[in-house]
CSV table of C-alpha atoms and ligand atoms in Angstrom, one decimal:
chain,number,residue,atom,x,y,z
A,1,UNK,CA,-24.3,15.7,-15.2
A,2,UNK,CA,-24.8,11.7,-14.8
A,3,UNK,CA,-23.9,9.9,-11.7
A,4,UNK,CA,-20.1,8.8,-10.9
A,5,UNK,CA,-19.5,5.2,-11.5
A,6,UNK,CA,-16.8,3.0,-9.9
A,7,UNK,CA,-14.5,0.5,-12.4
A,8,UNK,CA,-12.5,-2.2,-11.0
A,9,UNK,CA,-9.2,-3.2,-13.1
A,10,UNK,CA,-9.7,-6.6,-13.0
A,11,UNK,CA,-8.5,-8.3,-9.7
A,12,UNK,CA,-10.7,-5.4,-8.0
A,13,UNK,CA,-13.8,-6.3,-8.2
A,14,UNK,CA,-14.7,-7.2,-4.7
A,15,UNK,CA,-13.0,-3.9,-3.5
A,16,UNK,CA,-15.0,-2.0,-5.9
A,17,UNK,CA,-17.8,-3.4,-4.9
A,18,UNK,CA,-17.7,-2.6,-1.4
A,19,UNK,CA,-16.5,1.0,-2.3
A,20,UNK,CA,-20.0,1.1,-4.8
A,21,UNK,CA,-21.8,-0.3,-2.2
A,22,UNK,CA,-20.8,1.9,0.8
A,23,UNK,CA,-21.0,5.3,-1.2
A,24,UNK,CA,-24.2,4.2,-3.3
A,25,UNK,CA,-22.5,4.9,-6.1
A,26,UNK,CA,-23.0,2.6,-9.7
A,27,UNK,CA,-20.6,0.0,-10.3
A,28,UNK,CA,-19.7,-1.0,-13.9
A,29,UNK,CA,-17.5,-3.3,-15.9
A,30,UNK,CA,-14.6,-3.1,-18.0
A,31,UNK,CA,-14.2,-6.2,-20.0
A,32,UNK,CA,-10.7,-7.1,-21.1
A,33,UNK,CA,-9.1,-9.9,-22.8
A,34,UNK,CA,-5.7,-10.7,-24.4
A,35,UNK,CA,-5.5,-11.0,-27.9
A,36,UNK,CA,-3.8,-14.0,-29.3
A,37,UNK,CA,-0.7,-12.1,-29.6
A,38,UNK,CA,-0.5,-10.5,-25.9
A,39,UNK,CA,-2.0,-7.5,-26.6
A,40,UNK,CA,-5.1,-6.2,-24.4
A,41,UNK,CA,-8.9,-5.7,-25.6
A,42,UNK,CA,-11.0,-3.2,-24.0
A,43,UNK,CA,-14.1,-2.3,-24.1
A,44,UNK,CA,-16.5,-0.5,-21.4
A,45,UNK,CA,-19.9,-1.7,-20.9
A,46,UNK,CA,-21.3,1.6,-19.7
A,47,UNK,CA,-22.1,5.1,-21.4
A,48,UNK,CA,-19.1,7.3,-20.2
A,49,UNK,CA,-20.4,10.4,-21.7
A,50,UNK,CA,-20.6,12.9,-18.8
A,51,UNK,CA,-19.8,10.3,-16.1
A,52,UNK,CA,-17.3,11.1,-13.4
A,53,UNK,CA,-15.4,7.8,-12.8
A,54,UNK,CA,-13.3,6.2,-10.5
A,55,UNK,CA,-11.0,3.5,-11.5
A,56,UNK,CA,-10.0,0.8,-8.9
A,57,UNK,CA,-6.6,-0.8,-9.1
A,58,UNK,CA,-4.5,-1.4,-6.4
A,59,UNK,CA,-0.7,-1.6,-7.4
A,60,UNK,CA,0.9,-4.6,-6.2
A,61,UNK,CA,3.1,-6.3,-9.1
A,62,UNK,CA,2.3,-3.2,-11.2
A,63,UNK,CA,4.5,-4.1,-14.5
A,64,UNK,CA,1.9,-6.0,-15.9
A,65,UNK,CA,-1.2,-3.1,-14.2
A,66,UNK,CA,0.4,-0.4,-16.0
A,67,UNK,CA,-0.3,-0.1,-19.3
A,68,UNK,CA,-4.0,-2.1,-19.0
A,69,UNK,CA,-4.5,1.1,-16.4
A,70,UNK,CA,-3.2,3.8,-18.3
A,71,UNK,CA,-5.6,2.6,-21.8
A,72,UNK,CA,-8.1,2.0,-19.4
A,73,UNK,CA,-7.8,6.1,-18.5
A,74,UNK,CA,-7.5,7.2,-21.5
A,75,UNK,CA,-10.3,5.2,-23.6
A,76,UNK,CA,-12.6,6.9,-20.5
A,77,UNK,CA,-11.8,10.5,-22.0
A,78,UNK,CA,-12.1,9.6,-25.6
A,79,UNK,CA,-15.3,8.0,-24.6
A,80,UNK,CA,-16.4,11.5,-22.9
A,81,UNK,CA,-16.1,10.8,-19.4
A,82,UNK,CA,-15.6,14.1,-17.5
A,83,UNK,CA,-13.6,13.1,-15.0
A,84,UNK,CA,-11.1,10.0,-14.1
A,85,UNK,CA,-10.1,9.0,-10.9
A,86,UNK,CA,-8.1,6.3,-9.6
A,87,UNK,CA,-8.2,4.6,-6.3
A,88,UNK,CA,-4.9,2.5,-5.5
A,89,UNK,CA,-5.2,1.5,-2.3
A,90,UNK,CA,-1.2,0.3,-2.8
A,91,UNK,CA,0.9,2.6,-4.4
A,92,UNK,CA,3.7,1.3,-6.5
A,93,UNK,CA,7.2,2.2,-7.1
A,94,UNK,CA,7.7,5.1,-4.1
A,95,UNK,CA,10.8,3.5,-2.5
A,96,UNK,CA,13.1,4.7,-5.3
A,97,UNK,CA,12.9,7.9,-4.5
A,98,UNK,CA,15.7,8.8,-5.6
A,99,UNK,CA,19.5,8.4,-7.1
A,100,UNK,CA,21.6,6.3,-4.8
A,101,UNK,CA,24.0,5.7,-7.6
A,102,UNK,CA,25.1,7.3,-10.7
A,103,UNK,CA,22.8,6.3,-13.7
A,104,UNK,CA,19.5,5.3,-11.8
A,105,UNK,CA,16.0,5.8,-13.0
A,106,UNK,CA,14.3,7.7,-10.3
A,107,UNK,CA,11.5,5.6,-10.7
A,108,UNK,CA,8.5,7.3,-8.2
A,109,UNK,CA,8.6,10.4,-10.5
A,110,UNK,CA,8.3,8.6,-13.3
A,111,UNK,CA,5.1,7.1,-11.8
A,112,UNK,CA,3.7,10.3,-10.8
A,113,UNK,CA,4.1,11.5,-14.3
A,114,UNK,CA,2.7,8.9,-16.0
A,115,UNK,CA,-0.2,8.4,-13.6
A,116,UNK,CA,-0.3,12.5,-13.3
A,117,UNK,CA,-0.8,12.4,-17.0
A,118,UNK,CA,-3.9,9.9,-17.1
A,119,UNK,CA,-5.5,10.7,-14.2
A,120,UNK,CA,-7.5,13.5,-12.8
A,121,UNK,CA,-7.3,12.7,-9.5
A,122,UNK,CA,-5.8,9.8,-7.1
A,123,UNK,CA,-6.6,8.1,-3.5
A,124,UNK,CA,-4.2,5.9,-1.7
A,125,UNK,CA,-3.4,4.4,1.5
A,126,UNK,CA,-0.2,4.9,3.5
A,127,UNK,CA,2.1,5.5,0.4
A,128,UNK,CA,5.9,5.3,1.4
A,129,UNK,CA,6.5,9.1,1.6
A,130,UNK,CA,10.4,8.8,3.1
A,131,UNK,CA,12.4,11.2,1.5
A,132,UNK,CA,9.1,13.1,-0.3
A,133,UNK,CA,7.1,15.2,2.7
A,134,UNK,CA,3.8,14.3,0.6
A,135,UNK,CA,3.0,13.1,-2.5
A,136,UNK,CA,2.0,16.5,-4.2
A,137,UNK,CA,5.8,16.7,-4.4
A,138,UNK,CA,6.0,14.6,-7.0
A,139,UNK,CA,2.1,14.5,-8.1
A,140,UNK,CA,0.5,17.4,-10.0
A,141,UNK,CA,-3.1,15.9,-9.4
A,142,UNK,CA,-5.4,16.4,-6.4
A,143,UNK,CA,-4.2,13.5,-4.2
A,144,UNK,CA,-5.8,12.1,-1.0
A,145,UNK,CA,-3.9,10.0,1.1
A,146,UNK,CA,-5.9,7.7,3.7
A,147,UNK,CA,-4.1,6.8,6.7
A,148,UNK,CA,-4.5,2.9,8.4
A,149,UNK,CA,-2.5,3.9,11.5
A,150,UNK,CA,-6.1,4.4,14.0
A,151,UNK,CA,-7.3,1.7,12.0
A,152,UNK,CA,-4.3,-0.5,13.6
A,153,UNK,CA,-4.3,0.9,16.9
A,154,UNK,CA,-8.1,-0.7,17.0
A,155,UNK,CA,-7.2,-4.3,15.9
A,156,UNK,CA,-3.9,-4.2,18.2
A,157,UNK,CA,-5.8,-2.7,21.4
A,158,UNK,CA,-8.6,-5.6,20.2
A,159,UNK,CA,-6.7,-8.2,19.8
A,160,UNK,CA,-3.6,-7.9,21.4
A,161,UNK,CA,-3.3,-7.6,25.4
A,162,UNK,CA,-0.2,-5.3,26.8
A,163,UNK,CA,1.5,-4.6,23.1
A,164,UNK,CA,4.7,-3.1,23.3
A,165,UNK,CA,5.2,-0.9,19.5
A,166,UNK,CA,8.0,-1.8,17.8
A,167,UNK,CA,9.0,-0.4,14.3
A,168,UNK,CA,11.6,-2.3,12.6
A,169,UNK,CA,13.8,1.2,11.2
A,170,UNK,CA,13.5,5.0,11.5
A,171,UNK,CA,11.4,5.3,8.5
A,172,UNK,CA,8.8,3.5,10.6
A,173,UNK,CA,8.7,5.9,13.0
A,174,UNK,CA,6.1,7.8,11.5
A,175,UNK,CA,3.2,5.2,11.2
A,176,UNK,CA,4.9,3.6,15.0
A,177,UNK,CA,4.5,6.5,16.4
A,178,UNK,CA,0.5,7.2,15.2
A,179,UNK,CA,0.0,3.5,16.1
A,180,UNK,CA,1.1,3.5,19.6
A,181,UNK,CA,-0.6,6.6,20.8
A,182,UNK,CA,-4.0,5.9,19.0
A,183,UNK,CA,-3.6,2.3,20.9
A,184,UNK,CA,-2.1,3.9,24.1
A,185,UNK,CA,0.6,1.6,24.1
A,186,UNK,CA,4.6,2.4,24.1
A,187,UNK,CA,7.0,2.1,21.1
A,188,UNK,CA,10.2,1.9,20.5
A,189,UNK,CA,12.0,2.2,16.7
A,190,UNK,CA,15.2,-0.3,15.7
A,191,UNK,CA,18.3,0.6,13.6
A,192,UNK,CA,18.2,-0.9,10.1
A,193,UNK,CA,20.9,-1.4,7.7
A,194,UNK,CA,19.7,-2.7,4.3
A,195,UNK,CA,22.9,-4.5,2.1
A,196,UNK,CA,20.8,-5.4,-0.6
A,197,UNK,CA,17.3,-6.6,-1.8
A,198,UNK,CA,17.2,-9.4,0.9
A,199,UNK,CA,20.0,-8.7,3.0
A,200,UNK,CA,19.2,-6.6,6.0
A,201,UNK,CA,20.8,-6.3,9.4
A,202,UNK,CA,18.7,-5.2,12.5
A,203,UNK,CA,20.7,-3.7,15.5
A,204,UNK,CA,18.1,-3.7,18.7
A,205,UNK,CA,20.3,-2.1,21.1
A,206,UNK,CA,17.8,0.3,21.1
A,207,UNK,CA,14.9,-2.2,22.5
A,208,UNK,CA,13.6,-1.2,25.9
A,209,UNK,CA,12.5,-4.0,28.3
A,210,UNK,CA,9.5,-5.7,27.1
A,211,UNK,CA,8.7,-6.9,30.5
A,212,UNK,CA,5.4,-8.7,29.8
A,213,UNK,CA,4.5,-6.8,27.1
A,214,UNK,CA,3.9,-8.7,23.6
A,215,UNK,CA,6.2,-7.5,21.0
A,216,UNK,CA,4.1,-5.8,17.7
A,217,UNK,CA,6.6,-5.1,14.7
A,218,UNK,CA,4.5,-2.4,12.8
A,219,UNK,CA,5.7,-1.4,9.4
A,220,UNK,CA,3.9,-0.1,6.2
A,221,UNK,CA,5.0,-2.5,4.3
A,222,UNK,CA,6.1,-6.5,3.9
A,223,UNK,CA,7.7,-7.3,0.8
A,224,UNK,CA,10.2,-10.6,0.9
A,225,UNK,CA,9.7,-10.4,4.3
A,226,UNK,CA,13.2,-9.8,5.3
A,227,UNK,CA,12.6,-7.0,7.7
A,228,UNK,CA,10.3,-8.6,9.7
A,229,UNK,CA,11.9,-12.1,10.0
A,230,UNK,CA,15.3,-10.4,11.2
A,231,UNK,CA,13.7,-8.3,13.9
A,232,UNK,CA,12.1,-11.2,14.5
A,233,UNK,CA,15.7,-13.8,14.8
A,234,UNK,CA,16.9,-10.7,17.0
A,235,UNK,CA,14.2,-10.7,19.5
A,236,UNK,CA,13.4,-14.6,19.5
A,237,UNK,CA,17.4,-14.7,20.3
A,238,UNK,CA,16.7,-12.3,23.1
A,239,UNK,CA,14.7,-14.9,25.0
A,240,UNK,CA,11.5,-13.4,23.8
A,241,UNK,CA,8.2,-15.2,22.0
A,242,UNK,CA,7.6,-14.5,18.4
A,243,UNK,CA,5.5,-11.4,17.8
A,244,UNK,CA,2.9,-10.0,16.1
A,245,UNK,CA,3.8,-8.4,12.7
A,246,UNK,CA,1.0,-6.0,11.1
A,247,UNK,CA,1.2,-4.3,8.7
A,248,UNK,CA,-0.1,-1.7,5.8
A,249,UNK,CA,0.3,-3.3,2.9
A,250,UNK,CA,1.4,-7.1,2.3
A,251,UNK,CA,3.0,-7.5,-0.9
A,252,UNK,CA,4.8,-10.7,0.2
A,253,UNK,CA,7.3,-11.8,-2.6
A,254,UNK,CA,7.7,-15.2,-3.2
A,255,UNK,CA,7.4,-17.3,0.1
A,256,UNK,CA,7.9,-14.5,2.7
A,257,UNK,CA,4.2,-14.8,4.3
A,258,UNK,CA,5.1,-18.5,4.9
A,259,UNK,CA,8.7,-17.9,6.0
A,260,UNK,CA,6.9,-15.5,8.7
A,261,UNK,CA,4.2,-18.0,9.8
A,262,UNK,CA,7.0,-20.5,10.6
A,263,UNK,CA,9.3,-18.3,12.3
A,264,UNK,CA,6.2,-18.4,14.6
A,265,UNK,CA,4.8,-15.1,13.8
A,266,UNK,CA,1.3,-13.9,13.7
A,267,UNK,CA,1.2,-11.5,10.7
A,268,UNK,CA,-2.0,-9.1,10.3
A,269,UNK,CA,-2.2,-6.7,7.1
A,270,UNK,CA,-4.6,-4.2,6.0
A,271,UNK,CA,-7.0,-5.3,3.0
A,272,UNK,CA,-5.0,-2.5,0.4
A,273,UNK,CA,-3.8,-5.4,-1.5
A,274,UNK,CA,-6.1,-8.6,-1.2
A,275,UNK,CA,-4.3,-11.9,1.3
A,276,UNK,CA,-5.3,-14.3,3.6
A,277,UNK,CA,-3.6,-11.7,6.0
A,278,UNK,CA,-6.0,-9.0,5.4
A,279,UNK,CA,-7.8,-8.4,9.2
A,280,UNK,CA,-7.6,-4.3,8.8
A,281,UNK,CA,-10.8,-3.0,7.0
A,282,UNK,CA,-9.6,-0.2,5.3
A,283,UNK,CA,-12.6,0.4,3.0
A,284,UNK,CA,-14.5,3.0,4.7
A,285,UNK,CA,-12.0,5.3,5.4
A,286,UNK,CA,-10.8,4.9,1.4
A,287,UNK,CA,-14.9,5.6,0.2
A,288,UNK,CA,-14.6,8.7,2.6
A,289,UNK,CA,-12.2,9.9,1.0
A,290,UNK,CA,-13.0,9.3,-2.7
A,291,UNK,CA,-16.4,10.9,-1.7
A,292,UNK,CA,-14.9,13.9,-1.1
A,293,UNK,CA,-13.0,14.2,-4.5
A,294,UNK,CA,-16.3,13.0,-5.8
A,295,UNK,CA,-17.7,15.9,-4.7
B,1,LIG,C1,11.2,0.2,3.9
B,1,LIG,O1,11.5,1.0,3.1
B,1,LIG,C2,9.8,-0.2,4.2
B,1,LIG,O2,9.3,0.6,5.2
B,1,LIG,C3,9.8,-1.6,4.6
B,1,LIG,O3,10.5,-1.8,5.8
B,1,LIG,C4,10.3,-2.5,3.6
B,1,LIG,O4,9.8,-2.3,2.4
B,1,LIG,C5,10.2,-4.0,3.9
B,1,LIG,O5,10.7,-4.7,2.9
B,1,LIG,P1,11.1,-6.2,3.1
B,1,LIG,O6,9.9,-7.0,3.5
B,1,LIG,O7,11.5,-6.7,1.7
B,1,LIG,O8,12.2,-6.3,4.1
């Protein structure tokens, strides 16, 4: 059998290179190009032919990741490669999980179809497992999930003196929780109501005296932002300075990481989807990981 190799999608390379790197594992390249009309060119520049590989494509904005992943998958088996992997450090479309109203798409187990149809295996980071237990609910391939939360306790109990933990809804309970006793720090969990994409109401009866303790908002994900910045109007209104907002995965539509940085936040995200707020090295614990389905 030939060694594994690691192929970033492009937009990857860097974290492909420090997966190769850290695991001593080949790294190889994928070239792709649009044709005139729109459609993709692909070509490999290695011998697949009895290589195990691992594909690396984080799933942020995934529409247009798709369909260069899934060709990407399947020109590795027609090209002989035994096994294919993917490593998505973000995991896309797990919030609809599933029908609020009549007629809805349920759109996470289409995902895990398509990508349990291409794929022979999967690694991700903190996917947003609310109403699923775990994603072998809804994947049929060997799945590892890494988790960030120890990997947040160490930058919070570095860098941030006497934080009180404070997850924005229930659902954030799970990762709050983890956080706060890895950092040895309380928590406490708002009430969220969400009206609509970007309409959300944050009730923080709930919030305990923070005394002098620095406010952290911890949640697994910031997408337009709107989460964060109400918790953050609430507790602002309460007399208290702007806190510290970290998070798993920054997604941050439109202007929402600006937005944040004026409401006087400081906002730290794990490097599973590549920003300027990326302070949380996630890397290691995602190589561990693949190593082990390597193996
Ligand atoms: C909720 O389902 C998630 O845990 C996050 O709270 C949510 O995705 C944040 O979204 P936004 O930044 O758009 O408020």
């Amino acid at each position: 059998m030939t060694a594994p190799l690691f192929i970033p999608m492009p937009g990857n390379e860097a974290a492909a290179r420090a997966l190769a790197t850290t695991l001593g594992i080949a790294l190889g390249q994928l070239e792709l190009r649009a044709f005139p009309d729109g459609e993709t060119y692909m070509r490999f520049d290695s011998d697949l032919l009895g290589r195990s590989l691992a594909i690396v494509c984080t799933l942020d904005r995934p529409n247009d990741k798709i369909l260069p992943l899934l060709f990407a998958a399947a020109a590795a088996k027609d090209l002989s490669a035994t096994k294919v992997g993917l490593v998505a450090p973000y995991l896309a479309y797990m919030r609809q999980d599933r029908r609020f109203k009549p007629g809805e798409a349920v759109t996470s187990r289409e995902m895990a179809q398509l990508l349990s149809d291409a794929f022979d295996w999967m690694v991700t980071v903190d996917p947003h497992l609310h109403r699923y237990s775990s994603l072998s609910e809804i994947y049929r391939i060997p799945t590892r999930v890494v988790h960030a939360a120890s990997l947040m306790a160490e930058w919070i109990k570095a860098n941030v003196p006497k934080a009180l933990i404070i997850g924005p809804d229930s659902e954030s309970e799970q990762w709050v929780s983890l956080v706060a006793k890895d950092a040895g720090v309380p928590y406490t969990v708002l009430e969220k109501v969400r009206r609509g994409d970007r309409d959300v109401e944050i009730s923080i009866s709930k919030l305990v005296d923070l005394g002098d303790r620095t406010p952290v908002f911890v949640d697994d994900i910031i997408s337009t932002g709107r989460t964060m910045r109400e918790a953050i109007r609430q507790i602002k209104a309460r007399g208290h300075a702007a806190p510290v907002c970290v998070a798993v995965h920054g997604l941050f539509t439109a202007d929402a990481y600006e937005a944040l940085i004026r409401d006087g936040a400081r906002v730290v995200t794990c490097n599973t989807v590549p920003h300027p707020s990326n302070a949380i090295d996630v890397q290691c614990a995602v190589g561990a990981a693949v190593r082990r389905l390597l193996s």
